Coordinates of C-alpha atoms in Angstrom, one line a residue:
X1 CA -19.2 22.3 -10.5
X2 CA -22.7 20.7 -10.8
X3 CA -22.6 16.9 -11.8
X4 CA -25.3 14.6 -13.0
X5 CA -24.9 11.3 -11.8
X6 CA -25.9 8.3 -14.3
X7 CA -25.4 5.3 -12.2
X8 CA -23.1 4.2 -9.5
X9 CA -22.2 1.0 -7.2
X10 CA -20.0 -0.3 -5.3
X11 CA -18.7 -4.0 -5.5
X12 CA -16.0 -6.2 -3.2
X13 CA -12.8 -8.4 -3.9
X14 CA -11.9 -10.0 -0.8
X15 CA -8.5 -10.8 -0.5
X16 CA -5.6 -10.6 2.4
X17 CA -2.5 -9.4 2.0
X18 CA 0.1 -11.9 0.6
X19 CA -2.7 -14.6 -0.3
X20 CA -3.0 -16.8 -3.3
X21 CA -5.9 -16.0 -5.5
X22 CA -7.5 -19.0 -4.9
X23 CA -8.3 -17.7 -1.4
X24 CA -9.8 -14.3 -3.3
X25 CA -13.8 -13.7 -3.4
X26 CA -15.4 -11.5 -5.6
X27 CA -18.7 -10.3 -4.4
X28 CA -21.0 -8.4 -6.9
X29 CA -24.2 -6.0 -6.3
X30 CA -27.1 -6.9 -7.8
X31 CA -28.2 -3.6 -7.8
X32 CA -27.5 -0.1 -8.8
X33 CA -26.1 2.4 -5.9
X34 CA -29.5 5.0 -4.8
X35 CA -28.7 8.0 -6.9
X36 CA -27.9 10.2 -3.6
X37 CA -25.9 13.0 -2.7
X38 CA -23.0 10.0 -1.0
X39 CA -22.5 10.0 -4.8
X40 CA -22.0 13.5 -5.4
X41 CA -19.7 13.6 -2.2
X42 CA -17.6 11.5 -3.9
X43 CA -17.3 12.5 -7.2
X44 CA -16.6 15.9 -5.9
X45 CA -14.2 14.3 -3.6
X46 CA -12.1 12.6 -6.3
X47 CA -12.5 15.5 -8.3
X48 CA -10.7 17.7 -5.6
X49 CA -7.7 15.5 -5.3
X50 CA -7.3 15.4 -8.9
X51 CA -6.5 19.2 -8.7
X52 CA -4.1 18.4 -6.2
X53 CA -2.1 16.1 -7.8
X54 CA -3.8 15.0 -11.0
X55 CA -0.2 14.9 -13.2
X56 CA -0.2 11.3 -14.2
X57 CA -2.2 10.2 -17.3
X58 CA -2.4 7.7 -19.5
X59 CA -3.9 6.4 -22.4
X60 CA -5.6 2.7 -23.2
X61 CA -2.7 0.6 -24.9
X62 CA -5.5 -1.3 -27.0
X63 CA -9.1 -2.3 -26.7
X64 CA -8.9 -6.1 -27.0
X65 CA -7.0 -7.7 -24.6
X66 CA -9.1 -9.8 -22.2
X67 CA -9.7 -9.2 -18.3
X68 CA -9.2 -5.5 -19.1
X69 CA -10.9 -2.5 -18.7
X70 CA -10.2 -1.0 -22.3
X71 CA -12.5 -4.3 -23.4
X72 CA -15.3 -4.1 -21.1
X73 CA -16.1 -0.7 -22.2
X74 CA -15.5 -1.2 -25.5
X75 CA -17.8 -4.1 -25.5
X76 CA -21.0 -2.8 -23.4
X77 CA -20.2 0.8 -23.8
X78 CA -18.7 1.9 -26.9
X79 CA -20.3 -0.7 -29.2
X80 CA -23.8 -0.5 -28.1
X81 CA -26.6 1.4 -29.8
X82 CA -29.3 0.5 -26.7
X83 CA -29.5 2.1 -23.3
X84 CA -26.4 1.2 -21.4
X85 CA -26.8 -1.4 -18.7
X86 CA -24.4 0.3 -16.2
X87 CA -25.0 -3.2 -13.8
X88 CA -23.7 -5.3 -16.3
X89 CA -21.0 -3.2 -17.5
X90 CA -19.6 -2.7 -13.9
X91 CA -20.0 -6.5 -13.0
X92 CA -17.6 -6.9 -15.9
X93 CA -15.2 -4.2 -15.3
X94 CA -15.0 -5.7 -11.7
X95 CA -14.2 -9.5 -12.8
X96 CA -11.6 -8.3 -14.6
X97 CA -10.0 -6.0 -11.7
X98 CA -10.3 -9.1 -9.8
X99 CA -8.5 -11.1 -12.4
X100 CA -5.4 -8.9 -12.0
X101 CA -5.6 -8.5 -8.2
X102 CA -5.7 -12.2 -7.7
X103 CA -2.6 -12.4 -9.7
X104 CA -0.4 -10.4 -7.5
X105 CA 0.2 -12.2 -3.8
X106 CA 1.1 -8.6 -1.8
X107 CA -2.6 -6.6 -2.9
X108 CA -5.1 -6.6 -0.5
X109 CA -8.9 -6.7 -1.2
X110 CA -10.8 -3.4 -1.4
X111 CA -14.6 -2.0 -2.0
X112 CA -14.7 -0.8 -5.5
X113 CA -16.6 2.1 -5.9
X114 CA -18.0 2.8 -10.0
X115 CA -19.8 5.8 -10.8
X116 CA -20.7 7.0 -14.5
X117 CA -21.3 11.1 -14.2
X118 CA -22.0 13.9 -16.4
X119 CA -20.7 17.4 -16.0
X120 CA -22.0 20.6 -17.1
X121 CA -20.4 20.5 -20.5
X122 CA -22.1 17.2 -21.1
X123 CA -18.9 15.2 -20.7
X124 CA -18.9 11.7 -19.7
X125 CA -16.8 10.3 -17.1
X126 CA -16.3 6.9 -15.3
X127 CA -14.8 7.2 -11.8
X128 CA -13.7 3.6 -10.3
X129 CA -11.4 3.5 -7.4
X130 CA -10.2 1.0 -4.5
X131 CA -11.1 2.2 -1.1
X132 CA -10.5 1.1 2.3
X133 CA -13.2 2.1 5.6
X134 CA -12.7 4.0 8.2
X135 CA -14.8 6.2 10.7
X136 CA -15.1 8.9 8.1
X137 CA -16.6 6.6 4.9
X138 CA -18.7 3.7 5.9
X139 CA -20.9 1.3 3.1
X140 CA -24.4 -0.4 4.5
X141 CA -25.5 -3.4 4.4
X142 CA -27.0 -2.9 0.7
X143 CA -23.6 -2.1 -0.1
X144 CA -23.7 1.3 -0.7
X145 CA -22.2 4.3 0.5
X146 CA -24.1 5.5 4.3
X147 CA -21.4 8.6 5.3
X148 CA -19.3 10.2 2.7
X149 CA -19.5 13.5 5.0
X150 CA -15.7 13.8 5.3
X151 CA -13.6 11.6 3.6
X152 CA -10.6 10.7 5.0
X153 CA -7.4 10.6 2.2
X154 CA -6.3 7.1 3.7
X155 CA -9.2 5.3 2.9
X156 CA -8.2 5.8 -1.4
X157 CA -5.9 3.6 -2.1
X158 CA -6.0 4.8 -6.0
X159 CA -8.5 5.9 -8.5
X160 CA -9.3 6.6 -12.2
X161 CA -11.0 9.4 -13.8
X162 CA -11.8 8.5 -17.7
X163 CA -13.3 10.5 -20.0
X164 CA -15.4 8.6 -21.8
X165 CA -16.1 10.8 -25.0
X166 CA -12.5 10.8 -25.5
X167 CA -11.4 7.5 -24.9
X168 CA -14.6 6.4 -27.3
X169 CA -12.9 8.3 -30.1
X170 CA -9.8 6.4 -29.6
X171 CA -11.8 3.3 -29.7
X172 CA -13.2 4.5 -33.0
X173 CA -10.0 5.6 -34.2
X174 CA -7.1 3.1 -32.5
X175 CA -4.3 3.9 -35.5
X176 CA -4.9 7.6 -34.5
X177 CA -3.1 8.6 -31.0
X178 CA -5.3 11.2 -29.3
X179 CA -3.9 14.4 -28.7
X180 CA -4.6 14.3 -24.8
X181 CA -4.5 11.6 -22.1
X182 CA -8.2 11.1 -21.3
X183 CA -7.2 8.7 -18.1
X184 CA -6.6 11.0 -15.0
X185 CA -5.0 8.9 -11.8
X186 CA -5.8 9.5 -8.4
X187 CA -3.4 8.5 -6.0
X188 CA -3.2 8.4 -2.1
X189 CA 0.2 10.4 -1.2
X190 CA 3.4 9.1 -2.6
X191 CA 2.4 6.0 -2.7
X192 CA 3.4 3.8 -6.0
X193 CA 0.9 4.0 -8.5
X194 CA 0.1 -0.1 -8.8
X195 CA 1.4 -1.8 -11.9
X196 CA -1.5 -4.6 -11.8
X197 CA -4.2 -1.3 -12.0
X198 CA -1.8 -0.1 -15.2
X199 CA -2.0 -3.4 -16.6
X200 CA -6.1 -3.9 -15.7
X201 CA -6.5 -0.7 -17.8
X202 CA -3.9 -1.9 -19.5
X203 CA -2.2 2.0 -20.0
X204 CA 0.1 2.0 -23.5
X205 CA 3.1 3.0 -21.4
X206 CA 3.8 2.0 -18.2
X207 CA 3.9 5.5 -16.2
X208 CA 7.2 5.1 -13.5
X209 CA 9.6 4.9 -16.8
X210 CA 12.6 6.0 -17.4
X211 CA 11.4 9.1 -19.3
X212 CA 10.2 11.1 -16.8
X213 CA 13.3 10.5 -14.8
X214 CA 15.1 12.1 -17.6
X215 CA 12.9 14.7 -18.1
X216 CA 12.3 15.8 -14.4
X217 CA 16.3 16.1 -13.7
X218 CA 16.6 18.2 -17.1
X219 CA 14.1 20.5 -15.9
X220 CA 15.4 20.8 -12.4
X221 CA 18.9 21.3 -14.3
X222 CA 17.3 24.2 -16.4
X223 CA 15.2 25.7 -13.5
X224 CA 18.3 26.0 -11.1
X225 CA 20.6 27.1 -13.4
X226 CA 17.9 30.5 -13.8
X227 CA 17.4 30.3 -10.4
X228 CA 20.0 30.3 -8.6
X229 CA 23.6 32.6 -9.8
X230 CA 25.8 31.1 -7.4
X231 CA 27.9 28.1 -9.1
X232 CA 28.1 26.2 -5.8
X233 CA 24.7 26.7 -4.4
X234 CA 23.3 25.6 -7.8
X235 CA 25.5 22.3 -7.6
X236 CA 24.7 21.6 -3.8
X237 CA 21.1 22.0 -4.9
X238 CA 21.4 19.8 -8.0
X239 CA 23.5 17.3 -5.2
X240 CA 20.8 17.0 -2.9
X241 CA 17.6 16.3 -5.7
X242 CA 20.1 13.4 -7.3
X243 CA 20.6 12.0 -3.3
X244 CA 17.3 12.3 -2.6
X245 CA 16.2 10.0 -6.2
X246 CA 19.2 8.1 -4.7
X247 CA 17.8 7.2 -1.8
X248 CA 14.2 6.7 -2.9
X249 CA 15.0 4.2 -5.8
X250 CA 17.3 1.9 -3.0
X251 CA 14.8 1.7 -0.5
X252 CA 12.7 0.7 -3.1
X253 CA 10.2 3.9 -2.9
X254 CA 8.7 5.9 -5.7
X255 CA 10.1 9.9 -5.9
X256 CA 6.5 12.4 -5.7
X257 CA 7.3 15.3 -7.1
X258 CA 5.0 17.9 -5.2
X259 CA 5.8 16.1 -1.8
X260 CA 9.5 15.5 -2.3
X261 CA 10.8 17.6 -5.6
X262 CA 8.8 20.6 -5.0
X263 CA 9.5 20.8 -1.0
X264 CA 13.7 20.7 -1.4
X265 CA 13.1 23.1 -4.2
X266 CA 11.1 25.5 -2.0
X267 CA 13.3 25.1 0.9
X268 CA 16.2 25.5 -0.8
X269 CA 15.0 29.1 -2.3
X270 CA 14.3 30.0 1.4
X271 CA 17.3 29.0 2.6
X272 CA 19.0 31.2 0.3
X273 CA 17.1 34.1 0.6
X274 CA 15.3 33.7 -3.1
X275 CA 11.8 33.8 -2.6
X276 CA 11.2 36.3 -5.0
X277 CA 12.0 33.8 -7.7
X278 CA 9.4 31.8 -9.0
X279 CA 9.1 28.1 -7.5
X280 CA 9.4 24.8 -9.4
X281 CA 5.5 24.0 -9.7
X282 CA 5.4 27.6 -11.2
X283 CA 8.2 27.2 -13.9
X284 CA 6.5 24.1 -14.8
X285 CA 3.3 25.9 -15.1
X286 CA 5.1 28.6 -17.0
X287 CA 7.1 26.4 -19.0
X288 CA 4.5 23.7 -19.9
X289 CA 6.1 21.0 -17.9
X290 CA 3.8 17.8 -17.6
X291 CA 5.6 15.7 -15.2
X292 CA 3.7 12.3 -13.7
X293 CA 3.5 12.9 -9.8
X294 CA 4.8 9.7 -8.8
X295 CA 7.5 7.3 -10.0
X296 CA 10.1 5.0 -9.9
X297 CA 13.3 6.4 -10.3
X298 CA 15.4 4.7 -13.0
X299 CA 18.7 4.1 -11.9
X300 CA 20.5 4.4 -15.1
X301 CA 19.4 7.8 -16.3
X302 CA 19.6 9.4 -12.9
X303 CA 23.7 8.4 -13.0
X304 CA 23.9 10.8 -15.7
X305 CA 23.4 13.3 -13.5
X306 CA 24.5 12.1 -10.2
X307 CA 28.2 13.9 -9.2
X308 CA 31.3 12.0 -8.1
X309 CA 34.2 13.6 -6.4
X310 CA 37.4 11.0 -6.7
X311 CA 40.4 12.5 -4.4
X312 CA 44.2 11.0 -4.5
X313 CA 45.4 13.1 -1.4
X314 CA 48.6 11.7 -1.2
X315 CA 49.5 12.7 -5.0
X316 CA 46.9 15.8 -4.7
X317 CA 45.0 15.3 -7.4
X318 CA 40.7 15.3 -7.6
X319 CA 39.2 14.1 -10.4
X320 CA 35.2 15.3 -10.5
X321 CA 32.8 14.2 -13.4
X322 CA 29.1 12.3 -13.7
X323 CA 28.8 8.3 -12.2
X324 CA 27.9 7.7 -15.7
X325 CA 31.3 7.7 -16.5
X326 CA 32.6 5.3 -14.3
X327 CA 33.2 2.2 -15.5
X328 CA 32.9 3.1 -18.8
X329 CA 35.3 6.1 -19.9
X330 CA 36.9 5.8 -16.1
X331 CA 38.5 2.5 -15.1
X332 CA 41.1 1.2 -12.2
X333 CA 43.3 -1.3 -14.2
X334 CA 46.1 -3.5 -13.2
X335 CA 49.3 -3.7 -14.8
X336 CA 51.5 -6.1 -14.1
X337 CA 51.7 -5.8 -10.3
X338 CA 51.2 -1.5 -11.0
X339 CA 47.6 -0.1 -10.3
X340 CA 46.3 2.5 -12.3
X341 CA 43.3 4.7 -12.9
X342 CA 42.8 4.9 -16.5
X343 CA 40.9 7.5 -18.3
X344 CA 39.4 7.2 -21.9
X345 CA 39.3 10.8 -23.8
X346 CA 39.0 11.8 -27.1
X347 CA 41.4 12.8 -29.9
X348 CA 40.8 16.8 -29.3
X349 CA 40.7 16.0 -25.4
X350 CA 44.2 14.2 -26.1
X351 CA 45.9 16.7 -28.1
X352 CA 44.6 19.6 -25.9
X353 CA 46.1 17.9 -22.8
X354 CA 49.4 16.9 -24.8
X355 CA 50.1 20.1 -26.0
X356 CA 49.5 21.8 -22.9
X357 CA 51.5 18.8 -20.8
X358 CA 54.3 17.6 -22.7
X359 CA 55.3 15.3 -19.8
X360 CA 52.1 13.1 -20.2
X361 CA 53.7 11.5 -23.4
X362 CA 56.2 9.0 -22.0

């Protein structure tokens, strides 16, 4: 796809890792970027990755909060009549990134890279993203772009794709949700998408929620149980999504759904000889699933899901049910000096098991 670029540049926060701000610098251009094809390499560049994994997407949470990129467009972008001064604008945009990079001790400084563009339909866009160099994507001395040529995925750190006709009817329009997310996030890997950039935006819900936890283990739910007949292979499979969320939310680590979701899922048709059923990024497709790539896993909805298997060997009896329920319908009591596990049910649960077991009523 042909784009027309409208202005780009490329400003600097300097900061080390696990720094107070104080010790931050901002250092602005005071110039635009040379309207070259770097530009285009870059645009195209983002654009490619965002085909990749383009699921998360967000929405501005209001259009007057200070520091904030919502403002500073809404301010020298959507309420201006006169030619748009794309230096000023970006200077703006960049003090307040730097305002809500300084307050966060572990972020590191980066180049930040703005380019307005235009695509064939005539659709505005605003790409800003913070980038790291390497061999493959080097900046000059005027501070802008001298090798885009390859660029190498470790040098993103994350990006933002905003369409700007969109986003302006929102501004016009705030009491009116738009239908679609006009904020597109490019992120490197499985890496976190950073709070601080959600809050610089600021987004009007925070994207690693709780809700797409729920909603991603209710679709894996739905997709094995028309995937895969076999009771036991559909609950090991169901097992080892819930121990792999496990794991990622106590080391701390966000779950990515095409790197981690989709690969067990794959695998697991494989190893069960069911590749002629359609894989999980195709029932999504199918099923108009719109999942946010990354996330952090939130511990409380995934124990509805997550299995235990509670065995009394000596008295042979195994009690199986969701981790949910423990400590809240399943308890171990004490008695006296007796220790029991006591089980909370309902009325029909209790007459069902009475009738049927006479003995249980002492």
């Amino acid at each position: 796809m042909a784009y027309t670029i409208q202005a780009g540049i490329i400003h600097q926060i300097k900061k080390e890792q696990n720094t107070k701000g104080s010790a931050a610098t901002l250092q602005l251009q005071e110039a635009l970027h040379s309207n070259n094809e770097h530009l285009k390499n870059f645009v195209e560049y983002a654009e490619q990755q965002l085909q990749k994994s383009g699921r998360n997407s967000s929405i501005s949470g209001g259009f007057g909060i200070q520091n904030t990129l919502s403002k500073a467009l809404a301010d020298d972008y959507f309420s201006t009549n006169d030619q748009i001064d794309y230096l000023l604008l970006s200077k703006e945009i960049a003090k307040g990134l730097f305002h809500f990079v300084t307050k966060k001790s572990a972020t590191t400084g980066e180049y930040v890279p703005m380019i307005f563009y235009r695509d064939r339909s005539n659709t505005d866009y605003l790409l800003l993203s913070l980038i790291s160099l390497n061999k493959y994507i080097n900046i000059n001395t005027n501070g802008e772009f001298s090798n885009t040529s390859v660029i190498d995925n470790d040098a993103l750190k994350v990006g933002l794709k905003i369409n700007l006709v969109q986003m302006a009817l929102h501004h016009a329009n705030p009491n009116d949700p738009p239908q679609d997310n006009y904020i597109q996030w490019i992120q490197r890997g499985s890496s976190k998408l950073p709070e601080y950039i959600q809050e610089f935006v600021p987004v009007s819900e925070q994207i690693d929620n709780g809700k797409t936890t729920n909603l991603l283990l209710q679709s894996v739910m739905n997709y094995t149980e028309s995937t895969f007949d076999d009771l036991k292979t559909r609950q090991k499979v169901e097992t080892d999504i819930t121990i792999l969320m496990r794991t990622k939310l106590d080391q701390g680590e966000p779950v990515h759904i095409e790197e981690d979701i989709d690969k067990l899922l794959d695998t697991a048709l494989t190893t069960h000889g069911l590749n002629d059923k359609p894989k999980f990024n195709e029932y999504r497709q199918t099923n108009n699933i719109v999942l946010d790539s990354s996330f952090r896993v939130d511990g409380q909805k995934l124990q509805r899901y997550e299995k235990f298997d509670l065995s009394l060997a000596e008295k042979g009896i195994t009690i199986k049910g969701t981790k949910s329920e423990i400590g809240e319908s399943i308890k171990a009591v004490t008695i006296e000096e007796d220790k029991y596990l006591q089980i909370k049910i309902s009325d029909d649960e209790y007459t069902e098991l009475t009738t049927r077991y006479k003995a249980l009523v002492q």
